[in-house]
Amino acid sequence: MTPDSTPDDFPFIVPFIVPGRCTGDLPRLAHATSDGIHLQDRRAEHRPLKPVVVTRSMERNSRNPGDLVQALLIRTVVHGWTPAVKDWPTPTPAERDSVVDHAAKAFMLCRSERWREAVSTALVGSWCDPLWQTGQLPHSALGALRAEARSVHRQLVPVWRRRTRAGRVLSLDADLGGLSLHDLVAADVDLLAHTQGGVFADERLNAVLRGLDPAERTVVFAYAESEGTTWTEAATYAGAVEPKSFGERVRRKVKRLVAEQRRRAEQRHPGPPMS
C-alpha cells in the first residue's frame, strides 16, 4: 500500500506492518497465525504505512484484520507515536478519539468519555510486551487488554457510583434519560442504597422497579451508573441480545412507570385550588 492509497483499496493481506513499539522505532513486518501474531526478522523501512489510513480501513473494509491486529495499530494512533519513516503523519485528537471508540466497539465495551479514557490508558500498557520481547503475541493478550480497560474504568467511576458488596449506591442525580432518581425519592435523602435484596429505601422507586423484569432493571442500573451514554449502550453492557430494540423498550417502559407514579402522587396530594 502506498501513501496515496485509499482505505477501500487496502485488503490487509499477510504479512502486515506493525508500527514500532516506541516513537522513532522503524515499523516491523509481522504475520498472523491461528495462535497469535509473530514478528518477522525483516524491518519495513521501505514499506511505509500511514496509521490513520490503516484504522479507517478497519472500519470500512469487510476483509479487516482480527481484533488483535487492530489493537496493535490503534495503540500507535492513540498515542501519536511517530516511527522513523519520512512523511509519517501525526493523527489529530479527533482521529484518536474515533479509533478509540472503534476499539471499544470491537472489544465489546461501551463507548463514553470515561470508557474512552479507560481504553486509551489500557492500550499503552504492557499487554503487547511479549511481541517485542519474544517476537510473538498470543491471542490471550487481547483478553488482558480488555481486563485492563475494565479495571481502569472501575477506577475512573466516582465512588458513589460503584457497586458494593450489598449491591449499588446511586446518586439522586443519576440520569435516567429525562428523569432522575431525585424525582422518585424524598428530597432530604442524600444517597440511595441498593441492598442485596434489590430493595430501595423509597417505595416510589420500588414500585417502578417492580414493574421491570430483572433484565430490564439491569439496563436501568447500567444507564444510571453511566456504563453507557445511551440506552442502547446500557443494554449492550447488560448483555442484551438485541441492545437497540431492548434499550428503547426499557426507556419507554421506565418513562411510562414514572409517569404513573407521578400521577398517583398528584392524586394523593393535589395542588391548591385555583383562585
Tab-separated table of C-alpha atoms in Angstrom:
chain	number	residue	atom	x	y	z
A	1	MET	CA	0.000	0.000	0.000
A	2	THR	CA	1.274	3.455	-0.885
A	3	PRO	CA	0.672	6.725	0.960
A	4	ASP	CA	-1.799	7.692	-1.805
A	5	SER	CA	-3.945	4.575	-1.408
A	6	THR	CA	-7.489	4.868	-0.150
A	7	PRO	CA	-8.962	2.762	2.662
A	8	ASP	CA	-11.135	0.812	0.212
A	9	ASP	CA	-8.030	-0.161	-1.803
A	10	PHE	CA	-6.418	-1.821	1.198
A	11	PRO	CA	-7.141	-5.570	1.506
A	12	PHE	CA	-4.989	-6.094	4.620
A	13	ILE	CA	-3.182	-9.231	3.470
A	14	VAL	CA	-0.466	-11.094	5.372
A	15	PRO	CA	2.273	-10.106	6.022
A	16	PHE	CA	1.206	-6.819	7.531
A	17	ILE	CA	3.142	-3.928	9.015
A	18	VAL	CA	3.290	-3.297	12.751
A	19	PRO	CA	4.328	0.235	13.778
A	20	GLY	CA	7.321	0.337	16.105
A	21	ARG	CA	6.995	-0.070	19.841
A	22	CYS	CA	8.052	3.495	20.670
A	23	THR	CA	8.483	6.841	18.941
A	24	GLY	CA	11.324	6.689	16.425
A	25	ASP	CA	11.232	2.910	16.001
A	26	LEU	CA	11.026	1.522	12.489
A	27	PRO	CA	7.919	-0.439	11.506
A	28	ARG	CA	8.200	-4.221	11.581
A	29	LEU	CA	6.765	-6.891	9.327
A	30	ALA	CA	4.569	-9.459	11.046
A	31	HIS	CA	2.137	-12.215	10.179
A	32	ALA	CA	-0.948	-13.565	11.895
A	33	THR	CA	-1.448	-17.245	12.628
A	34	SER	CA	-4.014	-19.322	14.452
A	35	ASP	CA	-2.117	-18.813	17.716
A	36	GLY	CA	-1.472	-15.072	17.503
A	37	ILE	CA	0.943	-12.628	15.863
A	38	HIS	CA	4.606	-13.270	15.008
A	39	LEU	CA	7.237	-10.674	14.109
A	40	GLN	CA	9.376	-11.355	11.059
A	41	ASP	CA	13.108	-10.762	11.057
A	42	ARG	CA	12.898	-8.105	8.377
A	43	ARG	CA	12.079	-4.486	9.127
A	44	ALA	CA	9.717	-2.437	6.997
A	45	GLU	CA	11.950	0.548	6.215
A	46	HIS	CA	10.860	0.668	2.582
A	47	ARG	CA	7.166	-0.055	3.103
A	48	PRO	CA	5.703	2.974	4.909
A	49	LEU	CA	2.102	2.701	6.010
A	50	LYS	CA	0.042	5.553	7.382
A	51	PRO	CA	-1.600	4.661	10.692
A	52	VAL	CA	-4.673	6.828	10.103
A	53	VAL	CA	-5.311	5.115	6.764
A	54	VAL	CA	-4.978	1.730	8.433
A	55	THR	CA	-7.540	2.493	11.108
A	56	ARG	CA	-10.027	3.894	8.626
A	57	SER	CA	-9.709	0.773	6.516
A	58	MET	CA	-10.548	-1.341	9.558
A	59	GLU	CA	-13.902	0.406	9.845
A	60	ARG	CA	-14.802	0.242	6.149
A	61	ASN	CA	-13.190	-2.880	4.747
A	62	SER	CA	-15.116	-6.120	5.110
A	63	ARG	CA	-11.824	-8.010	4.935
A	64	ASN	CA	-10.489	-6.358	8.053
A	65	PRO	CA	-7.904	-7.971	10.368
A	66	GLY	CA	-8.598	-9.625	13.668
A	67	ASP	CA	-9.083	-7.665	16.862
A	68	LEU	CA	-5.519	-8.380	17.980
A	69	VAL	CA	-4.051	-6.740	14.871
A	70	GLN	CA	-6.457	-3.830	15.190
A	71	ALA	CA	-5.423	-3.290	18.794
A	72	LEU	CA	-1.751	-3.031	17.823
A	73	LEU	CA	-2.442	-0.469	15.118
A	74	ILE	CA	-4.877	1.542	17.213
A	75	ARG	CA	-2.316	1.617	20.025
A	76	THR	CA	0.050	3.573	17.787
A	77	VAL	CA	-2.586	6.012	16.574
A	78	VAL	CA	-3.915	6.683	20.073
A	79	HIS	CA	-0.549	7.688	21.468
A	80	GLY	CA	0.689	9.545	18.401
A	81	TRP	CA	3.961	7.659	18.166
A	82	THR	CA	5.942	8.623	15.083
A	83	PRO	CA	8.250	5.975	13.599
A	84	ALA	CA	11.460	6.834	11.764
A	85	VAL	CA	9.713	6.937	8.385
A	86	LYS	CA	9.557	10.033	6.197
A	87	ASP	CA	6.179	11.785	5.953
A	88	TRP	CA	4.534	9.573	8.601
A	89	PRO	CA	1.539	11.684	9.734
A	90	THR	CA	0.590	12.529	13.283
A	91	PRO	CA	-3.095	11.752	13.971
A	92	THR	CA	-5.315	14.564	15.196
A	93	PRO	CA	-7.133	14.364	18.555
A	94	ALA	CA	-10.412	13.778	16.699
A	95	GLU	CA	-8.869	10.876	14.787
A	96	ARG	CA	-7.520	9.385	18.006
A	97	ASP	CA	-10.948	9.611	19.641
A	98	SER	CA	-12.523	7.984	16.603
A	99	VAL	CA	-10.227	4.971	16.611
A	100	VAL	CA	-10.541	4.519	20.386
A	101	ASP	CA	-14.323	4.409	20.021
A	102	HIS	CA	-13.854	1.869	17.232
A	103	ALA	CA	-11.630	-0.197	19.521
A	104	ALA	CA	-14.213	-0.122	22.309
A	105	LYS	CA	-16.868	-1.329	19.872
A	106	ALA	CA	-14.615	-4.109	18.537
A	107	PHE	CA	-13.748	-5.229	22.074
A	108	MET	CA	-17.449	-5.294	23.095
A	109	LEU	CA	-17.012	-2.415	25.543
A	110	CYS	CA	-19.266	0.598	25.996
A	111	ARG	CA	-18.464	3.934	24.427
A	112	SER	CA	-18.394	7.080	26.543
A	113	GLU	CA	-15.853	9.676	27.642
A	114	ARG	CA	-14.940	7.539	30.653
A	115	TRP	CA	-14.621	4.350	28.611
A	116	ARG	CA	-12.552	6.209	26.002
A	117	GLU	CA	-10.075	7.244	28.669
A	118	ALA	CA	-10.001	3.707	30.070
A	119	VAL	CA	-9.354	2.093	26.679
A	120	SER	CA	-6.671	4.672	25.811
A	121	THR	CA	-4.893	4.046	29.110
A	122	ALA	CA	-5.087	0.282	28.712
A	123	LEU	CA	-3.689	0.412	25.176
A	124	VAL	CA	-0.418	1.951	26.374
A	125	GLY	CA	0.005	-0.772	28.993
A	126	SER	CA	2.076	-3.932	28.950
A	127	TRP	CA	-0.434	-6.181	27.162
A	128	CYS	CA	1.666	-6.339	23.952
A	129	ASP	CA	5.140	-6.500	25.545
A	130	PRO	CA	5.568	-10.204	24.627
A	131	LEU	CA	5.562	-9.261	20.929
A	132	TRP	CA	8.689	-7.158	21.353
A	133	GLN	CA	10.307	-9.375	23.976
A	134	THR	CA	9.798	-12.760	22.318
A	135	GLY	CA	8.586	-11.934	18.814
A	136	GLN	CA	5.173	-13.477	19.485
A	137	LEU	CA	1.869	-12.165	20.800
A	138	PRO	CA	-0.761	-14.786	21.727
A	139	HIS	CA	-4.492	-14.217	21.321
A	140	SER	CA	-4.787	-14.224	25.116
A	141	ALA	CA	-3.187	-10.753	25.102
A	142	LEU	CA	-6.483	-9.338	23.880
A	143	GLY	CA	-8.214	-10.665	26.981
A	144	ALA	CA	-5.570	-8.969	29.114
A	145	LEU	CA	-6.215	-5.706	27.275
A	146	ARG	CA	-9.976	-5.929	27.834
A	147	ALA	CA	-9.477	-6.754	31.512
A	148	GLU	CA	-7.133	-3.794	31.947
A	149	ALA	CA	-9.622	-1.451	30.253
A	150	ARG	CA	-12.391	-2.612	32.600
A	151	SER	CA	-10.075	-2.233	35.602
A	152	VAL	CA	-9.133	1.320	34.625
A	153	HIS	CA	-12.796	2.145	34.029
A	154	ARG	CA	-13.715	0.964	37.533
A	155	GLN	CA	-11.024	3.241	38.950
A	156	LEU	CA	-12.435	6.191	36.998
A	157	VAL	CA	-16.006	5.652	38.210
A	158	PRO	CA	-16.875	8.001	41.118
A	159	VAL	CA	-17.070	6.255	44.473
A	160	TRP	CA	-20.775	6.953	44.840
A	161	ARG	CA	-21.459	5.148	41.563
A	162	ARG	CA	-19.501	1.999	42.312
A	163	ARG	CA	-21.009	-1.335	43.256
A	164	THR	CA	-20.663	-2.508	46.826
A	165	ARG	CA	-20.932	-5.955	48.378
A	166	ALA	CA	-24.515	-5.172	49.260
A	167	GLY	CA	-25.378	-4.006	45.774
A	168	ARG	CA	-25.124	-0.445	44.445
A	169	VAL	CA	-25.056	3.114	45.703
A	170	LEU	CA	-26.615	5.583	43.305
A	171	SER	CA	-26.666	9.355	43.463
A	172	LEU	CA	-30.054	11.033	43.461
A	173	ASP	CA	-28.810	12.957	40.421
A	174	ALA	CA	-28.217	9.745	38.443
A	175	ASP	CA	-29.625	10.405	34.992
A	176	LEU	CA	-32.264	8.066	33.632
A	177	GLY	CA	-32.817	9.859	30.363
A	178	GLY	CA	-35.010	12.868	31.025
A	179	LEU	CA	-35.710	11.965	34.660
A	180	SER	CA	-33.640	11.300	37.754
A	181	LEU	CA	-33.837	9.300	40.953
A	182	HIS	CA	-34.476	12.610	42.695
A	183	ASP	CA	-37.890	12.654	41.026
A	184	LEU	CA	-38.792	9.450	42.832
A	185	VAL	CA	-37.393	9.766	46.347
A	186	ALA	CA	-37.568	12.106	49.321
A	187	ALA	CA	-35.701	15.394	48.925
A	188	ASP	CA	-33.897	15.058	52.254
A	189	VAL	CA	-32.138	11.797	51.272
A	190	ASP	CA	-28.543	12.240	50.105
A	191	LEU	CA	-27.782	8.749	48.815
A	192	LEU	CA	-29.945	5.853	47.744
A	193	ALA	CA	-28.563	2.478	48.821
A	194	HIS	CA	-29.432	-0.617	46.832
A	195	THR	CA	-29.450	-3.566	49.225
A	196	GLN	CA	-28.584	-7.120	48.351
A	197	GLY	CA	-32.249	-7.990	48.084
A	198	GLY	CA	-32.828	-5.271	45.499
A	199	VAL	CA	-34.923	-3.082	47.825
A	200	PHE	CA	-34.533	0.694	47.958
A	201	ALA	CA	-35.435	2.977	50.833
A	202	ASP	CA	-38.228	4.707	48.945
A	203	GLU	CA	-41.394	2.857	47.989
A	204	ARG	CA	-41.979	5.007	44.903
A	205	LEU	CA	-38.760	3.798	43.328
A	206	ASN	CA	-39.514	0.245	44.422
A	207	ALA	CA	-42.851	0.493	42.628
A	208	VAL	CA	-41.105	1.478	39.411
A	209	LEU	CA	-38.511	-1.278	39.756
A	210	ARG	CA	-41.194	-3.879	40.465
A	211	GLY	CA	-42.667	-3.044	37.092
A	212	LEU	CA	-39.433	-4.165	35.416
A	213	ASP	CA	-38.129	-7.676	34.980
A	214	PRO	CA	-34.535	-8.486	36.115
A	215	ALA	CA	-33.035	-7.899	32.662
A	216	GLU	CA	-34.765	-4.518	32.380
A	217	ARG	CA	-33.605	-3.478	35.856
A	218	THR	CA	-30.027	-4.347	34.885
A	219	VAL	CA	-30.270	-1.960	31.941
A	220	VAL	CA	-31.655	0.811	34.184
A	221	PHE	CA	-28.791	0.388	36.655
A	222	ALA	CA	-26.234	0.365	33.829
A	223	TYR	CA	-27.659	3.595	32.422
A	224	ALA	CA	-27.832	5.273	35.827
A	225	GLU	CA	-24.223	4.311	36.554
A	226	SER	CA	-23.016	5.698	33.185
A	227	GLU	CA	-21.968	2.298	31.893
A	228	GLY	CA	-23.362	3.587	28.607
A	229	THR	CA	-24.176	7.019	27.233
A	230	THR	CA	-27.340	5.749	25.534
A	231	TRP	CA	-29.971	3.164	26.386
A	232	THR	CA	-28.588	1.001	23.569
A	233	GLU	CA	-25.114	1.035	25.111
A	234	ALA	CA	-26.568	0.308	28.550
A	235	ALA	CA	-28.425	-2.666	27.079
A	236	THR	CA	-25.206	-3.827	25.412
A	237	TYR	CA	-23.403	-3.624	28.749
A	238	ALA	CA	-26.247	-5.606	30.336
A	239	GLY	CA	-25.803	-8.348	27.742
A	240	ALA	CA	-28.994	-7.873	25.723
A	241	VAL	CA	-29.149	-9.918	22.520
A	242	GLU	CA	-30.697	-7.034	20.567
A	243	PRO	CA	-29.500	-3.991	22.543
A	244	LYS	CA	-31.015	-1.303	20.306
A	245	SER	CA	-34.609	-2.529	20.483
A	246	PHE	CA	-34.313	-3.760	24.077
A	247	GLY	CA	-32.793	-0.495	25.304
A	248	GLU	CA	-35.565	1.508	23.642
A	249	ARG	CA	-38.189	-0.775	25.175
A	250	VAL	CA	-36.739	-0.252	28.655
A	251	ARG	CA	-36.565	3.517	28.152
A	252	ARG	CA	-40.230	3.702	27.164
A	253	LYS	CA	-41.295	1.400	29.985
A	254	VAL	CA	-39.402	3.372	32.648
A	255	LYS	CA	-40.866	6.621	31.351
A	256	ARG	CA	-44.376	5.143	31.493
A	257	LEU	CA	-43.903	3.772	35.026
A	258	VAL	CA	-42.515	7.070	36.308
A	259	ALA	CA	-45.420	8.973	34.754
A	260	GLU	CA	-47.809	6.614	36.536
A	261	GLN	CA	-46.060	7.210	39.868
A	262	ARG	CA	-46.280	10.963	39.392
A	263	ARG	CA	-49.981	10.726	38.506
A	264	ARG	CA	-50.702	8.740	41.673
A	265	ALA	CA	-48.686	11.164	43.785
A	266	GLU	CA	-50.687	14.099	42.417
A	267	GLN	CA	-53.938	12.296	43.247
A	268	ARG	CA	-52.803	11.737	46.837
A	269	HIS	CA	-51.502	15.288	47.251
A	270	PRO	CA	-53.471	17.571	44.929
A	271	GLY	CA	-52.242	21.090	44.471
A	272	PRO	CA	-54.006	24.163	45.948
A	273	PRO	CA	-57.302	25.131	44.282
A	274	MET	CA	-57.129	27.730	41.565
A	275	SER	CA	-58.383	31.161	42.652
